[in-house]
Coordinates of C-alpha atoms in Angstrom, one line a residue:
Chain K
M253 CA 13.3 -22.6 16.7
S254 CA 16.0 -21.4 19.1
T255 CA 14.8 -19.2 22.0
A256 CA 18.2 -18.5 23.4
T257 CA 19.2 -14.8 23.7
L258 CA 21.5 -13.6 20.9
D259 CA 25.1 -12.8 21.7
P260 CA 25.2 -9.1 22.7
A261 CA 27.5 -8.5 19.8
L262 CA 24.6 -9.3 17.5
A263 CA 22.1 -7.1 19.3
D264 CA 21.2 -5.3 16.1
L265 CA 19.6 -8.5 14.8
Q266 CA 17.3 -8.7 17.8
P267 CA 14.0 -7.0 17.5
P268 CA 12.9 -4.8 20.4
A269 CA 10.7 -6.2 23.1
A270 CA 7.0 -5.9 22.1
A271 CA 5.6 -2.7 23.7
A272 CA 2.4 -2.9 25.7
T273 CA -0.5 -1.8 23.7
P274 CA -3.6 0.0 25.0
T275 CA -5.7 -3.0 24.1
S276 CA -3.7 -5.1 26.5
G277 CA -4.3 -2.7 29.4
G278 CA -7.9 -3.3 30.3
L279 CA -9.6 -1.1 27.7
F280 CA -12.0 -3.9 26.9
T281 CA -13.9 -6.5 28.8
G282 CA -14.8 -10.0 27.8
R283 CA -12.8 -12.6 25.9
L284 CA -10.4 -11.8 23.1
V285 CA -11.7 -13.9 20.2
L286 CA -9.5 -14.4 17.2
T287 CA -10.9 -15.5 13.9
V288 CA -9.9 -16.3 10.3
Q289 CA -11.3 -13.7 8.0
T290 CA -13.3 -14.6 4.9
P291 CA -11.9 -13.4 1.5
A292 CA -14.5 -10.7 1.5
E293 CA -13.5 -9.5 4.9
A294 CA -9.8 -9.7 4.1
H295 CA -9.7 -8.4 0.6
E296 CA -12.6 -6.1 -0.2
T297 CA -12.8 -2.4 0.1
K298 CA -15.2 -1.0 2.6
K299 CA -15.8 2.1 0.4
R300 CA -18.0 2.7 -2.5
S301 CA -15.8 3.0 -5.5
G302 CA -16.8 6.5 -6.4
S303 CA -13.4 7.8 -6.6
S304 CA -12.1 4.8 -8.5
D305 CA -8.6 4.8 -7.3
G306 CA -6.6 2.2 -5.6
A307 CA -5.1 4.7 -3.2
Q308 CA -7.3 5.7 -0.4
T309 CA -9.4 8.8 -0.7
Y310 CA -11.4 10.4 2.0
D311 CA -14.8 9.3 0.8
T312 CA -16.6 8.2 3.9
P313 CA -16.7 4.4 3.9
V314 CA -20.0 2.6 3.7
T315 CA -21.7 2.3 7.0
Chain L
M285 CA 13.2 -1.7 -0.7
L286 CA 15.7 -3.4 -2.8
T287 CA 16.6 -4.8 -6.2
L288 CA 18.1 -8.3 -6.5
R289 CA 19.6 -10.7 -8.9
L290 CA 20.1 -14.2 -7.5
T291 CA 21.7 -17.1 -9.3
P292 CA 21.5 -20.3 -7.2
Y293 CA 24.0 -23.0 -7.8
A294 CA 26.7 -20.3 -8.6
S295 CA 28.8 -18.7 -5.9
A296 CA 27.1 -18.2 -2.5
T297 CA 30.1 -16.3 -1.0
W298 CA 29.0 -12.7 -0.4
S299 CA 30.7 -9.5 0.3
W300 CA 29.5 -5.9 0.9
T301 CA 30.7 -3.3 -1.7
G302 CA 29.4 -0.2 0.1
A303 CA 26.2 -0.2 -2.0
S304 CA 25.4 -3.8 -2.7
Y305 CA 25.9 -7.3 -1.5
V306 CA 27.6 -9.3 -4.3
T307 CA 28.9 -12.8 -4.8
A308 CA 32.2 -13.8 -6.4
E309 CA 32.1 -13.1 -10.1
E310 CA 29.0 -11.1 -9.4
T311 CA 26.7 -13.9 -10.2
S312 CA 24.3 -12.6 -7.6
S313 CA 23.7 -9.1 -6.1
V314 CA 21.3 -7.5 -3.7
T315 CA 21.2 -3.7 -3.7
P316 CA 19.2 -2.0 -0.9
Y317 CA 17.3 1.1 -1.7
S318 CA 19.5 3.9 -0.4
H319 CA 17.7 5.9 2.2
P320 CA 18.3 6.9 5.9
M321 CA 15.2 4.9 6.9
V322 CA 16.6 1.7 5.4
E323 CA 19.5 -0.5 6.6
Q324 CA 21.1 -3.8 5.7
L325 CA 23.0 -6.5 7.5
A326 CA 24.3 -10.0 6.8
V327 CA 25.3 -13.1 8.7
T328 CA 26.8 -16.4 7.6
D329 CA 27.8 -19.6 9.2
Q330 CA 30.0 -20.2 6.2
T331 CA 27.5 -22.6 4.7
R332 CA 24.3 -20.5 4.8
T333 CA 24.1 -16.7 4.4
L334 CA 21.3 -14.5 5.5
L335 CA 21.0 -11.0 3.9
I336 CA 18.6 -8.6 5.5
V337 CA 17.3 -5.4 4.2
R338 CA 14.9 -3.7 6.6
E339 CA 13.4 -0.5 7.8
R340 CA 15.3 1.0 10.6
L341 CA 13.8 1.3 14.1
A342 CA 14.0 4.3 16.4
S343 CA 16.6 4.6 19.1
R344 CA 18.9 2.2 17.5
A345 CA 22.1 3.0 15.6
S346 CA 22.3 1.9 12.0
A347 CA 23.3 -1.7 11.6
T348 CA 26.7 -2.5 10.1
P349 CA 26.3 -4.1 6.7
E350 CA 29.5 -6.1 6.6
L351 CA 29.1 -9.9 6.8
R352 CA 29.4 -11.4 10.2
T353 CA 30.4 -15.0 10.8
L354 CA 28.3 -16.9 13.3
T355 CA 28.1 -20.5 14.6
P356 CA 25.3 -22.5 13.0
A357 CA 23.3 -22.2 16.3
A358 CA 23.7 -18.5 16.4
Y359 CA 22.8 -18.3 12.7
D360 CA 19.5 -20.1 13.4
Q361 CA 18.8 -17.6 16.2
A362 CA 19.5 -14.7 13.8
V363 CA 17.0 -16.1 11.3
E364 CA 14.3 -16.5 14.0
A365 CA 15.0 -13.0 15.3
A366 CA 14.7 -11.4 11.8
E367 CA 11.3 -13.0 11.4
R368 CA 10.1 -11.0 14.3
W369 CA 11.2 -7.6 13.0
P370 CA 8.3 -5.2 13.6
A371 CA 8.8 -3.1 10.4
D372 CA 9.3 -3.8 6.7
I373 CA 11.9 -6.4 6.1
V374 CA 13.1 -8.7 3.3
M375 CA 15.3 -11.7 4.2
I376 CA 17.4 -13.5 1.5
E377 CA 18.9 -16.9 2.3
T378 CA 21.5 -18.5 0.1
E379 CA 23.5 -21.7 0.4
S380 CA 25.6 -23.6 -2.1
D381 CA 23.8 -26.2 -4.1
R382 CA 20.5 -25.1 -2.7
P383 CA 17.6 -22.9 -3.9
V384 CA 17.6 -19.3 -2.7
R385 CA 14.8 -18.2 -0.3
I386 CA 13.3 -14.8 0.0
T387 CA 10.9 -14.0 2.8
A388 CA 9.0 -10.7 3.2
G389 CA 7.8 -9.3 6.5
A390 CA 4.3 -8.4 7.3
A391 CA 4.6 -4.6 7.0
R392 CA 5.1 -4.4 3.2
T393 CA 5.8 -0.7 3.1
T394 CA 7.3 -1.3 -0.3
P395 CA 6.5 -4.0 -2.8
L396 CA 8.9 -6.6 -4.2
Y397 CA 8.2 -8.1 -7.6
L398 CA 10.0 -11.2 -8.9
A399 CA 10.7 -12.8 -12.2
H400 CA 13.1 -15.4 -13.4
Q401 CA 14.9 -16.4 -16.6
G402 CA 17.8 -18.6 -17.4
G403 CA 18.4 -19.8 -13.9
T404 CA 18.5 -16.3 -12.4
L405 CA 15.9 -14.6 -10.2
H406 CA 15.4 -10.9 -10.6
G407 CA 13.5 -8.7 -8.2
S408 CA 12.7 -5.0 -7.7
W409 CA 10.3 -2.6 -6.0
D410 CA 9.9 -1.0 -9.4
M411 CA 8.1 -3.3 -11.8
A412 CA 9.6 -1.4 -14.7
S413 CA 12.9 -3.2 -14.0
L414 CA 11.2 -6.5 -14.9
K415 CA 9.7 -5.5 -18.2
S416 CA 11.7 -8.0 -20.2
Y417 CA 10.3 -10.9 -18.2
A418 CA 6.6 -10.1 -18.8
T419 CA 5.3 -12.7 -21.2
G420 CA 1.7 -11.8 -21.4
I421 CA -1.4 -10.8 -19.5
N422 CA -2.7 -12.9 -16.6
P423 CA -6.4 -13.1 -17.4
R424 CA -7.6 -13.9 -13.9
E425 CA -5.8 -10.9 -12.4
A426 CA -6.9 -8.7 -15.3
A427 CA -10.5 -9.7 -14.7
R428 CA -10.2 -8.9 -11.0
L429 CA -8.8 -5.5 -11.7
L430 CA -11.3 -4.7 -14.5
I431 CA -14.3 -5.3 -12.2
Y432 CA -12.7 -3.5 -9.3
R433 CA -12.6 -6.5 -7.1
P434 CA -8.9 -6.8 -6.4
R435 CA -7.4 -9.7 -4.5
Y436 CA -4.1 -9.5 -2.8
G437 CA -1.9 -12.3 -3.9
C438 CA 1.2 -13.3 -5.8
E439 CA -0.3 -12.9 -9.2
T440 CA 0.2 -9.6 -11.1
L441 CA -1.3 -8.3 -14.3
F442 CA 1.7 -9.8 -16.2
S443 CA 2.5 -13.5 -16.6
G444 CA 6.1 -13.9 -15.7
I445 CA 6.1 -11.2 -12.9
T446 CA 5.2 -12.4 -9.4
R447 CA 4.5 -10.3 -6.2
L448 CA 6.2 -11.4 -3.0
T449 CA 3.3 -11.0 -0.6
E450 CA 3.4 -10.4 3.1
R451 CA 5.1 -13.1 5.2
A452 CA 5.4 -15.3 2.0
T453 CA 8.6 -17.1 1.0
A454 CA 9.8 -17.4 -2.6
I455 CA 11.9 -20.4 -3.2
F456 CA 13.9 -20.4 -6.4
G457 CA 16.1 -23.1 -7.7
G458 CA 15.2 -24.2 -11.2
A459 CA 11.5 -23.3 -10.8
L460 CA 10.0 -20.5 -8.6
H461 CA 7.7 -21.5 -5.8
L462 CA 5.9 -19.0 -3.6
H463 CA 4.8 -20.3 -0.2
Y464 CA 2.0 -18.4 1.5
P465 CA 1.9 -18.2 5.3
E466 CA -0.8 -19.2 7.7
P467 CA -3.7 -16.7 7.9
A468 CA -3.2 -13.8 10.3
L469 CA -5.9 -13.9 12.9
H470 CA -8.2 -11.0 13.6
S471 CA -10.0 -9.8 16.7
A472 CA -13.8 -9.6 17.1
P473 CA -15.3 -6.5 18.6
R474 CA -15.5 -6.4 22.4
E475 CA -17.3 -4.4 25.1
L476 CA -15.5 -1.4 26.5
A477 CA -14.5 -1.4 30.2
P478 CA -16.7 1.1 32.1
D479 CA -13.8 3.5 32.4
G480 CA -12.3 2.7 29.1
D481 CA -10.9 5.8 27.4
V482 CA -10.9 5.1 23.7
L483 CA -9.4 8.3 22.6
A484 CA -6.5 7.9 25.1
A485 CA -6.0 4.5 23.6
L486 CA -6.0 5.9 20.1
T487 CA -3.4 8.6 20.8
E488 CA -1.3 6.1 22.7
S489 CA -1.5 3.8 19.7
I490 CA -0.6 6.6 17.3
D491 CA 2.4 7.3 19.5
L492 CA 3.5 3.7 19.3
A493 CA 3.2 3.8 15.6
L494 CA 5.1 7.1 15.2
D495 CA 7.8 6.1 17.6
L496 CA 8.6 2.8 15.9
R497 CA 10.8 4.3 13.2
P498 CA 13.5 7.1 13.5
L499 CA 11.2 9.8 12.3
E500 CA 12.8 13.3 12.2
P501 CA 10.2 16.0 12.1
A502 CA 12.3 18.5 10.2
I503 CA 12.5 16.2 7.2
T504 CA 9.1 14.6 7.5
V505 CA 6.0 15.8 5.7
F506 CA 2.5 14.8 6.9
H507 CA -0.4 14.3 4.6
L508 CA -3.2 16.6 5.6
T509 CA -5.8 16.0 3.0
G510 CA -8.8 17.2 4.9
G511 CA -9.8 13.6 5.4
F512 CA -10.2 12.2 8.9
D513 CA -7.4 9.7 8.7
S514 CA -4.5 11.9 7.8
G515 CA -6.1 14.5 10.0
V516 CA -6.0 12.4 13.1
I517 CA -2.4 11.4 12.5
A518 CA -1.2 14.9 11.5
T519 CA -3.0 16.8 14.3
H520 CA -1.6 14.5 17.0
A521 CA 1.9 14.8 15.5
A522 CA 1.6 18.6 15.5
Q523 CA 0.9 18.5 19.2
R524 CA 4.0 16.3 19.7
W525 CA 6.2 18.4 17.5
P526 CA 4.8 22.0 17.6
S527 CA 5.7 24.4 14.9
Q528 CA 7.8 21.8 13.1
L529 CA 5.6 19.9 10.7
T530 CA 5.1 20.5 7.1
T531 CA 1.8 19.3 5.6
A532 CA 0.9 18.3 2.1
A533 CA -2.2 17.5 0.0
L534 CA -3.8 17.3 -3.4
L535 CA -6.6 19.9 -3.8
V536 CA -9.7 18.2 -5.2
I537 CA -12.0 19.7 -7.8
G538 CA -15.8 19.7 -7.7
T539 CA -18.3 20.4 -5.0
G540 CA -16.0 19.6 -2.1
R541 CA -13.1 21.8 -3.2
E542 CA -14.0 24.9 -1.2
Q543 CA -14.9 23.0 1.9
Q544 CA -11.6 21.1 1.7
A545 CA -9.6 24.3 1.5
R546 CA -11.6 25.8 4.4
R547 CA -11.4 22.8 6.6
R548 CA -7.6 22.4 6.0
T549 CA -7.1 26.0 6.9
Q550 CA -9.1 25.6 10.1
I551 CA -7.0 22.5 11.0
R552 CA -3.7 24.2 10.3
D553 CA -4.7 27.3 12.2
H554 CA -6.0 25.4 15.2
L555 CA -3.0 23.1 15.7
P556 CA 0.6 24.1 15.9
F557 CA 1.8 23.0 12.4
G558 CA 4.9 24.4 10.8
Q559 CA 4.6 27.2 8.3
H560 CA 4.9 25.2 5.1
D561 CA 2.0 23.6 3.3
L562 CA 2.8 21.8 0.1
L563 CA -0.1 21.6 -2.3
I564 CA -0.8 20.3 -5.8
D565 CA -4.0 21.6 -7.4
C566 CA -5.5 18.7 -9.3
A567 CA -7.3 21.3 -11.5
K568 CA -3.8 21.8 -13.0
A569 CA -2.6 18.2 -12.9
A570 CA -5.4 16.0 -14.1
P571 CA -4.7 12.3 -14.4
L572 CA -4.4 11.1 -17.9
H573 CA -3.2 14.5 -19.1
P574 CA -0.7 14.1 -21.9
D575 CA 2.1 15.2 -19.5
C576 CA 1.5 12.1 -17.4
P577 CA 4.4 9.6 -17.7
R578 CA 1.9 6.8 -17.8
V579 CA 0.1 8.3 -20.8
R580 CA 3.5 9.0 -22.5
G581 CA 4.1 5.3 -22.5
E582 CA 6.6 5.1 -19.6
L583 CA 6.9 1.9 -17.7
I584 CA 4.5 2.6 -14.8
S585 CA 3.2 -0.5 -13.0
P586 CA -0.6 -0.9 -13.3
Y587 CA -0.6 -1.1 -9.5
E588 CA 0.8 2.4 -9.1
E589 CA -1.3 5.4 -8.4
P590 CA -4.3 5.6 -10.8
L591 CA -4.1 9.3 -10.3
F592 CA -0.4 9.2 -11.2
L593 CA 0.3 12.7 -12.4
P594 CA -0.9 14.7 -9.4
F595 CA 0.5 12.2 -6.9
S596 CA 3.9 12.1 -8.6
R597 CA 4.0 15.9 -8.8
L598 CA 3.3 16.0 -5.1
A599 CA 6.1 13.6 -4.4
S600 CA 8.5 15.8 -6.3
L601 CA 7.3 18.9 -4.4
I602 CA 7.9 17.1 -1.1
A603 CA 11.4 16.1 -2.3
D604 CA 12.2 19.6 -3.5
H605 CA 11.2 20.8 0.0
G606 CA 14.0 18.7 1.4
A607 CA 11.8 16.1 3.0
Q608 CA 12.8 12.4 3.1
T609 CA 9.8 10.9 4.7
L610 CA 6.0 11.2 4.2
V611 CA 3.4 10.1 6.8
T612 CA 0.0 9.2 5.4
G613 CA -3.4 8.2 6.7
L614 CA -3.6 5.0 4.6
G615 CA -5.3 2.2 6.5
G616 CA -7.6 4.5 8.4
D617 CA -10.7 3.3 6.7
E618 CA -9.9 -0.4 7.3
M619 CA -9.1 0.3 11.0
V620 CA -12.8 1.1 11.7
A621 CA -14.5 -0.7 8.9
L622 CA -17.8 -2.5 9.6
S623 CA -18.0 -6.2 8.7
P624 CA -20.8 -7.4 6.4
T625 CA -22.4 -9.1 9.3
E626 CA -22.6 -5.8 11.2
S627 CA -24.2 -3.8 8.4
A628 CA -26.5 -4.9 5.7
V629 CA -25.4 -1.9 3.8
V630 CA -21.8 -3.1 3.9
A631 CA -22.9 -6.5 2.9
T632 CA -24.4 -5.1 -0.3
A633 CA -21.9 -2.2 -0.7
N634 CA -20.0 -4.0 -3.4
D635 CA -23.0 -5.0 -5.5
H636 CA -22.1 -2.2 -7.8
I637 CA -18.9 -4.0 -8.4
T638 CA -20.3 -6.2 -11.0
D639 CA -19.1 -8.7 -13.5
K640 CA -21.8 -7.4 -15.8
L641 CA -19.6 -4.5 -17.0
P642 CA -20.5 -4.6 -20.7
W643 CA -17.0 -4.0 -22.0
L644 CA -15.6 -7.1 -20.3
G645 CA -14.3 -9.4 -22.9
P646 CA -15.2 -13.1 -23.0
F647 CA -11.9 -14.3 -21.6
A648 CA -12.2 -11.9 -18.6
R649 CA -15.7 -13.2 -17.9
S650 CA -14.6 -16.8 -18.0
A651 CA -11.6 -16.0 -15.9
L652 CA -13.7 -14.5 -13.1
V653 CA -14.9 -17.9 -12.1
F654 CA -11.4 -18.5 -10.8
S655 CA -10.9 -15.1 -9.3
E656 CA -10.7 -16.4 -5.7
D657 CA -8.1 -19.0 -6.5
G658 CA -4.5 -18.6 -5.5
I659 CA -5.1 -15.4 -3.4
A660 CA -3.1 -14.7 -0.3
P661 CA -4.5 -15.7 3.1
P662 CA -5.8 -13.0 5.4
A663 CA -2.9 -10.7 6.4
A664 CA -2.4 -8.7 9.6
V665 CA -2.8 -5.5 7.5
N666 CA -6.0 -5.6 5.4
A667 CA -5.4 -6.5 1.8
I668 CA -6.9 -3.3 0.4
T669 CA -4.5 -1.3 2.6
L670 CA -1.6 -3.5 1.4
L671 CA -2.5 -2.7 -2.2
S672 CA -2.8 1.0 -1.3
L673 CA 0.7 0.9 0.1
E674 CA 1.8 -0.7 -3.2
T675 CA 0.1 2.1 -5.2
T676 CA 1.9 4.7 -3.1
A677 CA 5.4 3.5 -2.6
P678 CA 7.0 3.5 -6.1
P679 CA 6.3 7.1 -7.0
L680 CA 7.5 8.2 -3.6
L681 CA 10.7 6.0 -3.8
R682 CA 11.5 7.5 -7.2
A683 CA 11.5 10.9 -5.6
G684 CA 13.6 9.7 -2.7
I685 CA 10.7 9.7 -0.2
W686 CA 10.1 6.9 2.3
P687 CA 6.5 6.4 3.3
I688 CA 5.2 5.8 6.8
H689 CA 1.7 4.5 7.5
P690 CA 0.8 4.7 11.2
F691 CA -2.6 3.0 10.7
T692 CA -0.9 -0.2 9.6
H693 CA 0.8 -0.6 13.0
P694 CA -0.5 -3.7 14.8
G695 CA -1.5 -1.7 17.8
M696 CA -3.8 0.5 15.6
I697 CA -5.3 -2.5 13.8
N698 CA -6.0 -4.4 17.0
L699 CA -7.6 -1.4 18.6
G700 CA -9.8 -0.8 15.7
E701 CA -11.0 -4.3 15.4
Q702 CA -12.0 -4.6 19.0
L703 CA -13.9 -1.3 19.2
P704 CA -17.7 -1.5 19.6
L705 CA -19.8 -0.7 16.6
D706 CA -20.6 2.9 17.6
W707 CA -17.0 3.8 17.6
R708 CA -16.4 2.5 14.1
E709 CA -19.5 3.4 12.2
F710 CA -19.4 6.8 10.4
K711 CA -15.6 6.8 11.3
N712 CA -16.8 8.1 14.7
L713 CA -13.4 7.2 16.2
Q714 CA -11.7 9.7 13.9
R715 CA -14.5 12.3 14.2
R716 CA -14.5 12.2 18.0
Q717 CA -10.7 12.5 18.2
L718 CA -10.7 15.6 16.0
A719 CA -13.6 17.0 18.0
S720 CA -11.6 16.4 21.2
L721 CA -9.0 18.8 19.9
G722 CA -11.6 21.6 19.7
L723 CA -12.0 21.5 16.0
S724 CA -15.3 22.7 14.6
Q725 CA -18.4 21.0 13.3
D726 CA -17.3 22.0 9.8
V727 CA -14.1 20.0 10.3
C728 CA -15.5 17.0 12.2
N729 CA -18.8 16.6 10.3
P730 CA -18.3 18.1 6.8
V731 CA -21.5 18.4 4.8
E732 CA -20.0 18.2 1.3
R733 CA -18.3 15.1 -0.1
E734 CA -14.6 15.6 -0.6
S735 CA -13.5 13.1 -3.2
F736 CA -11.6 12.5 -6.4
V737 CA -14.8 11.5 -8.1
W738 CA -15.1 14.8 -10.1
L739 CA -11.5 14.7 -11.0
V740 CA -11.9 11.2 -12.4
E741 CA -15.0 12.3 -14.4
H742 CA -13.1 15.4 -15.8
S743 CA -10.1 13.3 -16.6
L744 CA -12.1 10.6 -18.3
K745 CA -14.1 12.9 -20.4
T746 CA -11.2 15.2 -21.4
Y747 CA -8.3 12.9 -21.7
G748 CA -9.4 9.4 -21.2
I749 CA -11.9 9.1 -24.0
P750 CA -9.3 10.1 -26.6
I751 CA -6.9 7.5 -25.2
L752 CA -9.6 4.9 -25.6
E753 CA -10.4 6.1 -29.1
N754 CA -6.7 5.7 -30.0
A755 CA -6.7 2.2 -28.5
L756 CA -9.7 1.3 -30.6
A757 CA -8.0 2.7 -33.7
D758 CA -4.5 1.3 -33.0
G759 CA -5.3 -1.8 -31.0
S760 CA -4.6 -3.0 -27.5
P761 CA -3.2 -6.1 -25.8
L762 CA -6.5 -6.1 -23.8
F763 CA -8.5 -6.6 -27.0
D764 CA -6.1 -9.2 -28.4
A765 CA -6.4 -11.2 -25.2
G766 CA -10.2 -11.1 -25.2
L767 CA -10.2 -9.2 -21.9
V768 CA -12.0 -6.1 -23.2
D769 CA -14.6 -6.1 -25.9
P770 CA -13.7 -3.3 -28.3
D771 CA -17.1 -3.1 -29.9
V772 CA -18.9 -2.6 -26.6
L773 CA -16.2 -0.2 -25.4
K774 CA -16.7 1.8 -28.6
S775 CA -20.4 2.1 -28.1
T776 CA -20.0 3.0 -24.4
I777 CA -17.7 5.9 -25.0
S778 CA -19.8 7.1 -27.9
E779 CA -22.8 7.3 -25.5
I780 CA -20.9 8.9 -22.6
E781 CA -21.4 12.4 -23.9
H782 CA -25.2 11.9 -24.2
Q783 CA -25.8 10.2 -20.9
P784 CA -25.6 11.4 -17.3
Y785 CA -22.2 10.4 -15.9
D786 CA -22.6 7.4 -13.6
E787 CA -19.6 7.4 -11.3
E788 CA -20.0 3.8 -10.3
F789 CA -20.2 2.7 -13.9
H790 CA -18.3 5.1 -16.2
A791 CA -15.5 5.6 -13.7
K792 CA -14.5 2.0 -14.2
L793 CA -13.2 2.9 -17.6
L794 CA -10.2 4.4 -15.8
Q795 CA -9.0 0.9 -15.1
V796 CA -9.4 -0.1 -18.7
I797 CA -7.2 2.9 -19.6
D798 CA -4.6 2.1 -16.9
L799 CA -4.4 -1.5 -17.9
H800 CA -4.2 -0.7 -21.6
L801 CA -1.4 1.8 -21.0
A802 CA 0.5 -0.7 -18.8
A803 CA 0.0 -3.6 -21.2
T804 CA 1.1 -1.5 -24.1
A805 CA 4.2 -0.3 -22.3
F806 CA 5.3 -3.6 -20.8
L807 CA 4.5 -6.1 -23.6

């Protein structure tokens, strides 16, 4: 992978610099731990299926 | 965001026609969806060509679509740069005597389905375009859908039609291979700093999400359903663009209807929204009504809105208003969801999603053993959210509306994942944000449930049962494939009038209907 800066004439190919996010600014303490989600964590709905539609409703999720 | 027809091993010399990229003798073409929020560009090193269709970003002029010639080194840089685009993007790479490659970005605002025949790869955001390539029903995917345990992946209901999932690459040259990416990593909850201002972080994250794309308030409508998610986004946007924003919603039926209307009025009166409020009353636009295009046998993907009629009417209303963009609250639930390890209730929440549904046919039951096979790895955006984006996009695109989903922005996802439990449970993040705006207890802590559950019940009993009765009389591809047991289905619907309606059981008949209608239309 090349890390050289693109020719300015191709500036529209370059994505913008990543903006600082609130989570990078000291909102939290402790280590940032990154994990691989299980299929249930990654794929399952957190709502009861009362409304039975794939699109989101405003049923309160299960808590 | 595009349609494509790619023929590897034919011409790989591209040109821009003003509406499409085409090769010599038009053996291949790529046609971007025409919309101010979408742009296209192309580069070549005269051996390899990269075509890009992507969402535009704010504060940047539209890219010029004509092909540009680069050195091979600069071409490599262009590919690497495109892979880091922070919004929806599809990259198509072609080279003579080589397979074609198509890579999707992580955002997946719009779906891309693929199919191939006779050495040509076809693709579209609208599955209807690929009808002729559907060869049958994929039993594993049908089983997942029938038991309401979807899995995001390249498989669709139809054999012969593939979904290009987030960050995946489709490679086609003779055969079609789809290459999943590495799993996106996710954060664990953390402790807040003593002076950590969560609500400030939330509004800052919303601003980052809203500012990513060239959103124009005058031609953008905001969902304001009464729910917390669209409410948080729309109220913050109203503060940013006072007196400019039009809102839109479906009005529910049932116990929560009056409360929904009252709460929406309070929100609109309390915040500086624009004067227009676009509403579709679901009492007059019930799903499965004979007027529904899906019921009429039109080619509507099984992944599109289950409540197709009211949502498509709302899309038309938004378009008639002159809007070009719709901002939603999709992804808000996933932002603050508890994990199964945090809540025993969550761990057992999907127990009602059972493979014991009596109408499941024998082939569906046996296919369920393999339901976790071949699914996509964890994505940056939760799979359920990605599937929700997929239900939403096609009806909107048909109406000329481009969707924007601020809760899918990485900043929002990262914030939500790291929040301590008490900010996520009961959607306290959203409730506290609305309360901070001075909204009432009625708005922030509604008593009644606002949901489509009563609409689904009404639609099933009024229109759905007759559809199933017709299927039992005339046949269904689902019966033929052993995916639904017609005898048990018949006894279930004959009992439904004499039993109390069980929303967690009977409501799942909606999926039987939607899959039946889709299979009948496509096969």
